[in-house]
DNA sequence: CGTAGCCTTGAAGGTGATCAATGTTTGTGG
DNA sequence: CCACAAACATTGATCACCTTCAAGGCTACG
């Protein structure tokens, strides 16, 4: 079966993610029982807010943005899910719940969707896995707290923090975000206007601090970016 | 032993919290093994950021604010922990970690501290408990996401949302926050200036929407408060 | 080749920050 | 019980940052 072969290949991919380190391939196969690979192109939706939650899953490649409608009528991006990130985890602990956010591919992306029955049957009884999941959720809370602590900081600090946060999720010393990230998306994530984001990033481009090619952002002067985050101290 | 008797009483209290519903008292005793009651008065610290994490625990009565230092040199309140809330959970999944936030009592408060060894020995092997914890963490993420979605909303909406968020954690239809909550604390939680919070809440007081007595806030016109959150739609 | 989405720039306006000064309440020690 | 300090609350004036609105350019894609 072609489908089976694809799934098999994906299971191998999972071994590269820290979460699955130390797990044997057949063990991974078991906890991914019933899983299917979903291949998306740019902007395609994985699911939308309000839909009944079929399951959760893991980003294999590319990236997905998770967004929730806000009271102003547009969308707020609450998370950028990169390879190895779990998506839909938040609602696995409740029965019969609805996805609280929508999910859209950023560039060509692949996702391994695992049915919720597999979660209740295979995951829920494995403390080691759930503890690890707890670690993932804790990490997300940590990031949200850091962002919260930056509320009063100037916009430049928030953008710098976001870029580094995303970049840190990738291995290696590459300073290029391997994902198409538009200025609008940054704005929707930080809860500010596109124009404001553009003004900050244009300045950075002129100063040679960053560079954008094909919506991929590359940081040229990492020290300057880091400086932005703490600059609030100095100014006064 | 007096200590033992106090602990015993606390275990009974736990049964009132949703988390422990359905657990027998001796089962609760087991997962609280080595626990001790900590009684605090207003402003007293449970632990400070950077300290080695001795354990986690549950708020029995009163409340605690969790705050982290921010790049501007002051503190950002990241969470208000009310009775039944878990504190220090976030770092139980990592070994030998430090508390990422500080914790201070708001008014007279009581806390049941459980050593981390009990977590690894009794909790970590119980999928049912960890799944529930996952639910708690998910709830917190949800709240943080809602707050994030309100970034662009006017300050009044943020304050209204915060008050309702805290109020919703208590049973009953009481419209009074049973915790001393200063305007400064609201400001530190929302990442805005005290003055701005005061201006909004003074207006509300003049309009008879809220009332403050002994730092306890009572909502008199719930509908008006709810309106504030969605008002962003109308304005334009 | 026209439309849609993104990026850019400028001008005007508003919300909340900051600074300063004062009142109020709470707590503490003599 | 008073005096004083500390923390909180309040109000006004000025200012900065970001929003909003408007208009135009660029690139990709059907």
Coordinates of C-alpha atoms (C1' of nucleotides) in Angstrom, one line a residue:
Chain A
X1 CA 0.0 0.0 0.0
X2 CA 1.3 3.4 -0.9
X3 CA -0.4 5.0 2.1
X4 CA 1.2 2.5 4.4
X5 CA 4.6 3.2 3.0
X6 CA 4.1 6.9 3.4
X7 CA 3.1 6.5 7.0
X8 CA 6.0 4.2 7.6
X9 CA 8.4 6.9 6.3
X10 CA 6.8 9.4 8.5
X11 CA 7.3 7.3 11.6
X12 CA 11.0 7.3 10.8
X13 CA 10.9 11.1 10.6
X14 CA 9.4 11.3 14.0
X15 CA 12.5 9.7 15.5
X16 CA 14.4 12.9 14.6
X17 CA 12.2 14.9 16.9
X18 CA 13.3 15.3 20.5
X19 CA 9.9 14.1 21.8
X20 CA 10.4 10.6 20.3
X21 CA 14.0 10.2 21.1
X22 CA 14.7 6.8 22.6
X23 CA 11.5 5.3 21.4
X24 CA 11.8 2.3 19.1
X25 CA 10.2 2.5 15.7
X26 CA 7.6 -0.1 16.5
X27 CA 6.7 1.7 19.7
X28 CA 6.2 4.9 17.7
X29 CA 4.1 2.9 15.2
X30 CA 1.9 1.8 18.1
X31 CA 1.2 5.3 19.5
X32 CA 0.6 6.6 16.0
X33 CA -1.9 3.9 15.2
X34 CA -4.5 5.0 12.7
X35 CA -2.5 8.0 11.9
X36 CA -2.5 9.6 8.4
X37 CA -0.3 12.0 6.6
X38 CA -1.9 15.2 5.5
X39 CA 0.0 17.1 2.9
X40 CA -0.9 20.8 2.6
X41 CA 0.1 23.6 0.3
X42 CA 0.4 27.2 1.3
X43 CA -2.6 28.6 3.2
X44 CA -4.5 25.4 3.1
X45 CA -6.5 24.7 6.3
X46 CA -6.0 21.7 8.5
X47 CA -9.1 22.5 10.4
X48 CA -11.1 25.6 11.5
X49 CA -12.2 26.8 14.9
X50 CA -15.4 25.3 16.0
X51 CA -15.0 22.0 14.1
X52 CA -15.3 18.8 16.2
X53 CA -11.8 17.7 17.1
X54 CA -11.0 14.5 15.2
X55 CA -7.6 14.2 16.8
X56 CA -4.3 15.8 17.4
X57 CA -1.0 15.6 15.5
X58 CA 2.5 16.5 14.8
X59 CA 4.0 18.9 12.3
X60 CA 6.4 16.9 10.1
X61 CA 7.6 19.7 7.8
X62 CA 6.8 23.2 6.9
X63 CA 4.8 25.1 9.5
X64 CA 1.2 25.9 10.5
X65 CA -0.2 29.0 12.1
X66 CA -2.9 28.6 14.8
X67 CA -5.3 31.5 15.0
X68 CA -8.4 32.4 16.9
X69 CA -11.1 34.9 16.0
X70 CA -10.8 38.0 18.1
X71 CA -13.6 40.5 19.2
X72 CA -12.5 42.9 16.5
X73 CA -13.6 40.5 13.8
X74 CA -10.2 39.5 12.5
X75 CA -7.9 36.7 13.5
X76 CA -5.2 36.6 16.2
X77 CA -2.4 34.2 15.6
X78 CA -1.7 32.4 18.9
X79 CA 1.0 30.1 17.8
X80 CA 3.4 29.1 15.0
X81 CA 3.7 25.4 15.0
X82 CA 7.0 24.2 13.5
X83 CA 8.3 20.7 12.8
X84 CA 8.0 18.5 15.9
X85 CA 5.3 20.7 17.4
X86 CA 2.1 19.1 18.5
X87 CA -1.1 20.6 17.4
X88 CA -4.6 20.1 18.8
X89 CA -3.1 18.7 22.0
X90 CA -4.9 21.2 24.1
X91 CA -8.3 19.6 23.7
X92 CA -7.3 15.9 23.9
X93 CA -7.9 15.9 27.6
X94 CA -11.6 16.8 27.1
X95 CA -14.1 14.6 25.6
X96 CA -16.0 15.6 22.4
X97 CA -14.6 19.0 22.3
X98 CA -14.2 21.5 19.4
X99 CA -11.0 22.9 18.0
X100 CA -10.6 26.3 19.7
X101 CA -8.4 27.6 17.0
X102 CA -8.0 27.4 13.2
X103 CA -4.9 26.0 11.6
X104 CA -3.3 27.1 8.2
X105 CA -0.3 25.9 6.4
X106 CA 2.6 28.3 5.9
X107 CA 4.2 27.2 2.8
X108 CA 4.1 23.5 1.7
X109 CA 3.7 21.5 4.9
X110 CA 3.1 18.0 6.1
X111 CA 1.2 16.8 9.2
X112 CA 0.7 13.5 10.9
X113 CA -2.8 13.4 12.2
X114 CA -3.5 10.9 15.0
X115 CA -7.1 10.0 15.8
X116 CA -8.3 10.9 19.3
X117 CA -9.2 7.2 20.0
X118 CA -5.5 6.4 19.7
X119 CA -4.8 9.1 22.2
X120 CA -7.2 7.7 24.7
X121 CA -6.2 4.1 24.0
X122 CA -2.4 4.4 23.6
X123 CA -1.3 7.7 25.0
X124 CA -3.5 8.3 28.0
X125 CA -2.2 5.2 29.8
X126 CA 1.5 6.0 29.3
X127 CA 2.7 8.3 32.0
X128 CA 6.1 8.8 30.3
X129 CA 4.4 10.3 27.2
X130 CA 1.9 12.4 29.1
X131 CA 4.6 13.8 31.2
X132 CA 6.5 14.8 28.1
X133 CA 3.4 16.4 26.8
X134 CA 3.1 18.3 30.0
X135 CA 6.6 19.5 29.3
X136 CA 5.6 20.8 25.9
X137 CA 2.6 22.6 27.3
X138 CA 4.7 24.1 30.0
X139 CA 7.1 25.4 27.4
X140 CA 4.2 27.1 25.6
X141 CA 3.0 28.7 28.8
X142 CA 6.5 29.9 29.4
X143 CA 6.7 31.5 26.0
X144 CA 3.3 33.2 26.5
X145 CA 4.5 34.5 29.8
X146 CA 7.6 36.0 28.3
X147 CA 5.5 37.7 25.6
X148 CA 3.2 38.9 28.3
X149 CA 6.1 40.4 30.2
X150 CA 7.0 42.3 27.0
X151 CA 3.6 44.0 26.7
X152 CA 5.0 47.4 27.8
X153 CA 8.2 47.0 25.8
X154 CA 8.4 48.9 22.5
X155 CA 7.3 47.1 19.4
X156 CA 10.8 46.4 18.2
X157 CA 11.4 44.3 21.3
X158 CA 8.3 42.3 20.7
X159 CA 9.2 41.6 17.1
X160 CA 12.8 40.7 18.0
X161 CA 11.6 38.3 20.6
X162 CA 9.2 36.6 18.2
X163 CA 11.8 36.1 15.6
X164 CA 14.2 34.6 18.1
X165 CA 11.5 32.5 19.6
X166 CA 10.7 30.9 16.2
X167 CA 14.3 30.6 15.3
X168 CA 15.2 28.8 18.5
X169 CA 12.9 26.0 17.6
X170 CA 15.2 25.0 14.8
X171 CA 18.4 23.1 15.1
X172 CA 21.7 24.5 13.9
X173 CA 23.0 28.0 13.8
X174 CA 21.1 29.1 10.7
X175 CA 19.9 32.6 11.2
X176 CA 17.2 32.2 8.5
X177 CA 13.6 31.4 9.4
X178 CA 12.8 28.4 7.1
X179 CA 9.2 29.5 6.8
X180 CA 7.4 32.1 4.8
X181 CA 6.4 34.7 7.5
X182 CA 4.7 37.8 6.3
X183 CA 4.7 41.1 8.1
X184 CA 0.9 40.8 8.4
X185 CA 1.3 37.5 10.2
X186 CA 3.8 39.0 12.6
X187 CA 1.3 41.8 13.2
X188 CA -1.6 39.3 13.8
X189 CA 0.5 37.4 16.3
X190 CA 1.6 40.5 18.2
X191 CA -1.7 42.2 18.1
X192 CA -0.5 45.3 16.4
X193 CA -1.0 46.9 13.0
X194 CA 0.8 45.8 9.9
X195 CA 2.1 49.2 9.2
X196 CA 3.8 49.4 12.6
X197 CA 5.6 46.1 11.9
X198 CA 6.7 47.2 8.5
X199 CA 8.1 50.5 9.9
X200 CA 10.3 48.6 12.4
X201 CA 11.4 46.0 10.0
X202 CA 12.1 48.4 7.2
X203 CA 14.5 50.3 9.5
X204 CA 16.2 47.0 10.3
X205 CA 16.5 46.2 6.6
X206 CA 18.1 49.6 5.9
X207 CA 20.5 49.1 8.8
X208 CA 21.4 45.7 7.4
X209 CA 20.2 43.9 10.5
X210 CA 17.8 41.6 8.6
X211 CA 17.0 40.7 5.1
X212 CA 13.9 39.3 3.5
X213 CA 13.8 37.1 0.4
X214 CA 10.7 35.3 -0.7
X215 CA 9.1 36.0 2.6
X216 CA 11.9 34.3 4.4
X217 CA 13.5 36.4 7.0
X218 CA 17.2 36.2 7.7
X219 CA 18.9 37.8 10.6
X220 CA 22.2 39.3 9.6
X221 CA 23.2 41.0 12.9
X222 CA 22.0 38.7 15.7
X223 CA 23.6 40.9 18.4
X224 CA 21.5 43.9 17.3
X225 CA 18.3 41.9 17.4
X226 CA 19.1 40.6 20.9
X227 CA 19.9 44.2 21.9
X228 CA 16.4 45.3 20.8
X229 CA 14.8 43.0 23.4
X230 CA 16.7 44.5 26.3
X231 CA 17.0 48.0 24.9
X232 CA 14.0 49.1 27.0
X233 CA 16.4 49.4 29.9
X234 CA 18.8 51.7 28.3
X235 CA 16.6 54.2 26.6
X236 CA 15.8 56.1 29.8
Chain B
X1 CA 0.8 15.6 66.3
X2 CA -0.8 18.9 65.5
X3 CA 0.9 19.0 62.2
X4 CA -0.6 15.8 61.2
X5 CA -4.0 16.9 62.2
X6 CA -3.7 20.0 60.2
X7 CA -2.6 18.1 57.1
X8 CA -5.5 15.7 57.7
X9 CA -8.0 18.5 57.6
X10 CA -6.4 19.9 54.5
X11 CA -6.9 16.6 52.7
X12 CA -10.6 16.9 53.4
X13 CA -10.6 20.4 51.9
X14 CA -9.1 19.1 48.8
X15 CA -12.1 16.9 48.2
X16 CA -14.1 20.1 47.5
X17 CA -11.9 20.9 44.5
X18 CA -13.0 19.6 41.2
X19 CA -9.6 18.1 40.5
X20 CA -9.9 15.7 43.4
X21 CA -13.6 14.8 42.9
X22 CA -14.1 11.1 43.0
X23 CA -10.9 10.4 44.8
X24 CA -11.1 8.6 48.2
X25 CA -9.5 10.4 51.1
X26 CA -6.8 7.8 51.5
X27 CA -6.0 8.0 47.9
X28 CA -5.6 11.8 48.3
X29 CA -3.5 11.2 51.3
X30 CA -1.2 9.0 49.2
X31 CA -0.6 11.5 46.5
X32 CA -0.1 14.3 49.0
X33 CA 2.6 12.2 50.9
X34 CA 5.1 14.5 52.6
X35 CA 2.9 17.5 52.0
X36 CA 2.9 20.4 54.5
X37 CA 0.5 23.3 55.0
X38 CA 2.0 26.7 54.6
X39 CA 0.1 29.6 56.1
X40 CA 0.9 33.0 54.7
X41 CA -0.2 36.5 55.5
X42 CA -0.7 39.3 53.0
X43 CA 2.3 39.8 50.7
X44 CA 4.3 37.0 52.2
X45 CA 6.3 35.0 49.6
X46 CA 5.9 31.4 49.0
X47 CA 9.1 31.3 46.9
X48 CA 10.9 33.6 44.6
X49 CA 12.0 33.3 41.0
X50 CA 15.3 31.6 40.6
X51 CA 15.0 29.4 43.8
X52 CA 15.4 25.7 43.3
X53 CA 12.0 24.1 43.0
X54 CA 11.2 22.1 46.1
X55 CA 7.9 21.0 44.8
X56 CA 4.5 22.1 43.6
X57 CA 1.3 22.6 45.5
X58 CA -2.3 23.6 45.7
X59 CA -3.9 26.8 46.9
X60 CA -6.2 25.9 49.8
X61 CA -7.6 29.4 50.6
X62 CA -6.9 33.0 49.8
X63 CA -4.9 33.6 46.6
X64 CA -1.4 34.0 45.3
X65 CA 0.0 36.1 42.5
X66 CA 2.7 34.7 40.3
X67 CA 5.0 37.2 38.8
X68 CA 8.1 37.3 36.7
X69 CA 10.7 40.0 36.4
X70 CA 10.4 41.8 33.0
X71 CA 13.0 43.6 31.0
X72 CA 11.8 47.0 32.3
X73 CA 13.0 46.1 35.8
X74 CA 9.6 45.6 37.4
X75 CA 7.4 42.6 37.8
X76 CA 4.8 41.3 35.5
X77 CA 2.0 39.3 37.1
X78 CA 1.4 36.2 34.9
X79 CA -1.3 34.5 36.9
X80 CA -3.6 34.8 39.9
X81 CA -3.8 31.5 41.6
X82 CA -7.1 30.9 43.5
X83 CA -8.2 28.0 45.7
X84 CA -7.9 24.7 43.9
X85 CA -5.3 26.1 41.5
X86 CA -2.0 24.3 41.2
X87 CA 1.2 26.3 41.5
X88 CA 4.7 25.2 40.4
X89 CA 3.3 22.6 38.2
X90 CA 5.0 24.0 35.2
X91 CA 8.4 22.8 36.3
X92 CA 7.6 19.4 37.7
X93 CA 8.2 17.8 34.4
X94 CA 11.8 18.9 34.4
X95 CA 14.5 17.7 36.7
X96 CA 16.2 20.0 39.1
X97 CA 14.8 23.1 37.7
X98 CA 14.3 26.6 39.2
X99 CA 11.0 28.4 39.8
X100 CA 10.5 30.6 36.8
X101 CA 8.2 33.0 38.8
X102 CA 7.8 34.4 42.2
X103 CA 4.7 33.8 44.3
X104 CA 3.1 36.2 46.8
X105 CA 0.1 35.8 49.0
X106 CA -2.8 38.1 48.4
X107 CA -4.5 38.5 51.8
X108 CA -4.3 35.6 54.3
X109 CA -3.7 32.4 52.4
X110 CA -3.0 28.8 52.8
X111 CA -1.1 26.5 50.6
X112 CA -0.4 22.7 50.5
X113 CA 3.1 22.1 49.4
X114 CA 3.9 18.7 48.0
X115 CA 7.5 17.6 47.6
X116 CA 8.7 16.9 44.1
X117 CA 9.7 13.4 45.1
X118 CA 6.0 12.7 45.7
X119 CA 5.3 14.0 42.2
X120 CA 7.8 11.6 40.6
X121 CA 6.9 8.7 42.8
X122 CA 3.1 9.0 43.1
X123 CA 1.9 11.3 40.4
X124 CA 4.1 10.6 37.4
X125 CA 2.9 7.0 37.2
X126 CA -0.8 7.9 37.4
X127 CA -2.0 8.7 33.9
X128 CA -5.4 9.8 35.2
X129 CA -3.9 12.5 37.3
X130 CA -1.5 13.7 34.7
X131 CA -4.2 13.9 32.1
X132 CA -6.1 16.1 34.5
X133 CA -3.1 18.3 35.0
X134 CA -2.9 18.5 31.2
X135 CA -6.4 19.8 31.3
X136 CA -5.4 22.5 33.9
X137 CA -2.5 23.6 31.8
X138 CA -4.7 23.7 28.7
X139 CA -7.1 25.9 30.5
X140 CA -4.3 28.3 31.4
X141 CA -3.1 28.3 27.8
X142 CA -6.7 29.1 26.7
X143 CA -6.9 32.0 29.0
X144 CA -3.6 33.4 27.8
X145 CA -4.8 33.0 24.3
X146 CA -7.9 35.0 25.0
X147 CA -5.9 37.7 26.6
X148 CA -3.6 37.7 23.6
X149 CA -6.6 38.1 21.3
X150 CA -7.6 41.2 23.3
X151 CA -4.2 43.0 22.8
X152 CA -5.7 45.5 20.4
X153 CA -8.9 46.0 22.3
X154 CA -9.2 49.1 24.5
X155 CA -8.0 48.9 28.0
X156 CA -11.5 48.7 29.4
X157 CA -12.1 45.5 27.6
X158 CA -8.9 44.0 29.1
X159 CA -9.8 44.9 32.6
X160 CA -13.3 43.6 32.2
X161 CA -12.0 40.4 30.9
X162 CA -9.6 40.0 33.7
X163 CA -12.2 40.6 36.4
X164 CA -14.6 38.0 34.8
X165 CA -11.8 35.5 34.4
X166 CA -11.0 35.7 38.1
X167 CA -14.6 35.7 39.1
X168 CA -15.4 32.7 37.0
X169 CA -13.0 30.6 39.0
X170 CA -15.2 30.8 42.0
X171 CA -18.4 28.9 42.6
X172 CA -21.7 30.7 43.1
X173 CA -23.2 33.8 41.7
X174 CA -21.3 36.2 43.9
X175 CA -20.2 39.2 42.0
X176 CA -17.5 40.1 44.5
X177 CA -13.9 39.1 44.1
X178 CA -13.1 37.5 47.4
X179 CA -9.5 38.6 47.1
X180 CA -7.7 41.9 47.7
X181 CA -6.9 43.0 44.2
X182 CA -5.2 46.4 43.9
X183 CA -5.3 48.6 40.8
X184 CA -1.5 48.3 40.7
X185 CA -1.8 44.5 40.5
X186 CA -4.3 44.7 37.7
X187 CA -1.9 47.0 35.9
X188 CA 1.0 44.7 36.5
X189 CA -1.0 41.8 35.1
X190 CA -2.2 43.6 32.0
X191 CA 1.1 45.3 31.3
X192 CA -0.2 48.8 31.4
X193 CA 0.3 51.8 33.8
X194 CA -1.6 52.1 37.1
X195 CA -2.9 55.5 36.1
X196 CA -4.6 54.1 33.1
X197 CA -6.3 51.3 35.1
X198 CA -7.4 53.9 37.7
X199 CA -9.0 56.1 35.1
X200 CA -11.0 53.3 33.6
X201 CA -12.2 52.0 37.0
X202 CA -12.9 55.4 38.4
X203 CA -15.3 55.9 35.5
X204 CA -16.9 52.6 36.3
X205 CA -17.3 53.5 39.9
X206 CA -18.9 56.8 39.0
X207 CA -21.3 55.0 36.8
X208 CA -22.1 52.5 39.5
X209 CA -20.8 49.6 37.5
X210 CA -18.4 48.5 40.2
X211 CA -17.6 49.2 43.8
X212 CA -14.4 48.8 45.8
X213 CA -14.3 48.2 49.5
X214 CA -11.2 47.2 51.3
X215 CA -9.5 46.4 48.0
X216 CA -12.3 43.9 47.2
X217 CA -14.0 44.7 43.9
X218 CA -17.7 44.0 43.5
X219 CA -19.4 44.1 40.1
X220 CA -22.7 45.8 40.4
X221 CA -23.7 45.8 36.7
X222 CA -22.5 42.6 35.2
X223 CA -24.1 43.3 31.8
X224 CA -22.1 46.6 31.4
X225 CA -18.9 44.7 32.2
X226 CA -19.6 42.1 29.7
X227 CA -20.5 44.8 27.2
X228 CA -17.0 46.3 27.6
X229 CA -15.4 43.2 26.3
X230 CA -17.3 43.2 23.0
X231 CA -17.7 46.9 22.7
X232 CA -14.8 47.1 20.3
X233 CA -17.2 45.9 17.6
X234 CA -19.6 48.7 18.0
X235 CA -17.5 51.8 18.5
X236 CA -16.7 52.2 14.8
Chain C
dC1 C1' -3.4 40.9 -17.9
dG2 C1' -6.1 41.5 -14.2
dT3 C1' -6.9 40.5 -9.5
dA4 C1' -5.4 39.4 -4.9
dG5 C1' -2.3 39.6 -1.4
dC6 C1' 1.6 41.8 0.4
dC7 C1' 4.7 45.7 1.1
dT8 C1' 5.4 50.6 1.6
dT9 C1' 5.0 55.5 2.8
dG10 C1' 2.8 59.7 4.5
dA11 C1' -0.4 62.4 7.4
dA12 C1' -3.5 62.9 11.1
dG13 C1' -5.3 61.4 15.4
dG14 C1' -6.0 58.8 19.7
dT15 C1' -4.9 55.9 23.6
dG16 C1' -2.2 55.2 27.0
dA17 C1' 2.7 56.4 29.0
dT18 C1' 5.1 59.4 31.8
dC19 C1' 5.9 62.9 35.1
dA20 C1' 4.4 65.5 39.0
dA21 C1' 1.8 66.5 42.9
dT22 C1' -1.5 65.3 46.4
dG23 C1' -4.8 62.6 49.1
dT24 C1' -5.9 58.3 51.5
dT25 C1' -5.2 54.1 53.9
dT26 C1' -2.5 50.8 56.4
dG27 C1' 1.0 49.4 59.2
dT28 C1' 4.8 50.1 62.5
dG29 C1' 7.4 51.5 66.4
dG30 C1' 8.2 54.7 70.0
Chain D
dC1 C1' -2.2 56.4 71.0
dC2 C1' 0.4 59.2 68.2
dA3 C1' 3.8 60.0 64.5
dC4 C1' 5.7 58.6 60.6
dA5 C1' 6.6 55.7 56.7
dA6 C1' 5.0 52.8 53.0
dA7 C1' 1.8 51.5 49.8
dC8 C1' -2.1 52.5 47.3
dA9 C1' -5.3 55.8 44.9
dT10 C1' -6.2 59.9 42.3
dT11 C1' -5.9 63.8 39.1
dG12 C1' -4.0 66.9 35.6
dA13 C1' -0.7 68.1 31.8
dT14 C1' 2.2 66.8 28.3
dC15 C1' 4.2 63.6 25.1
dA16 C1' 5.3 59.3 22.4
dC17 C1' 4.1 55.4 20.1
dC18 C1' 1.1 53.2 17.5
dT19 C1' -3.4 53.3 15.0
dT20 C1' -6.1 54.5 11.3
dC21 C1' -6.9 56.1 6.8
dA22 C1' -5.4 56.8 2.2
dA23 C1' -2.9 55.9 -1.8
dG24 C1' 0.3 53.5 -4.5
dG25 C1' 3.8 49.9 -5.9
dC26 C1' 5.3 45.1 -6.4
dT27 C1' 4.8 40.1 -7.3
dA28 C1' 2.4 35.9 -8.0
dC29 C1' -1.0 33.4 -10.1
dG30 C1' -5.2 32.1 -12.5

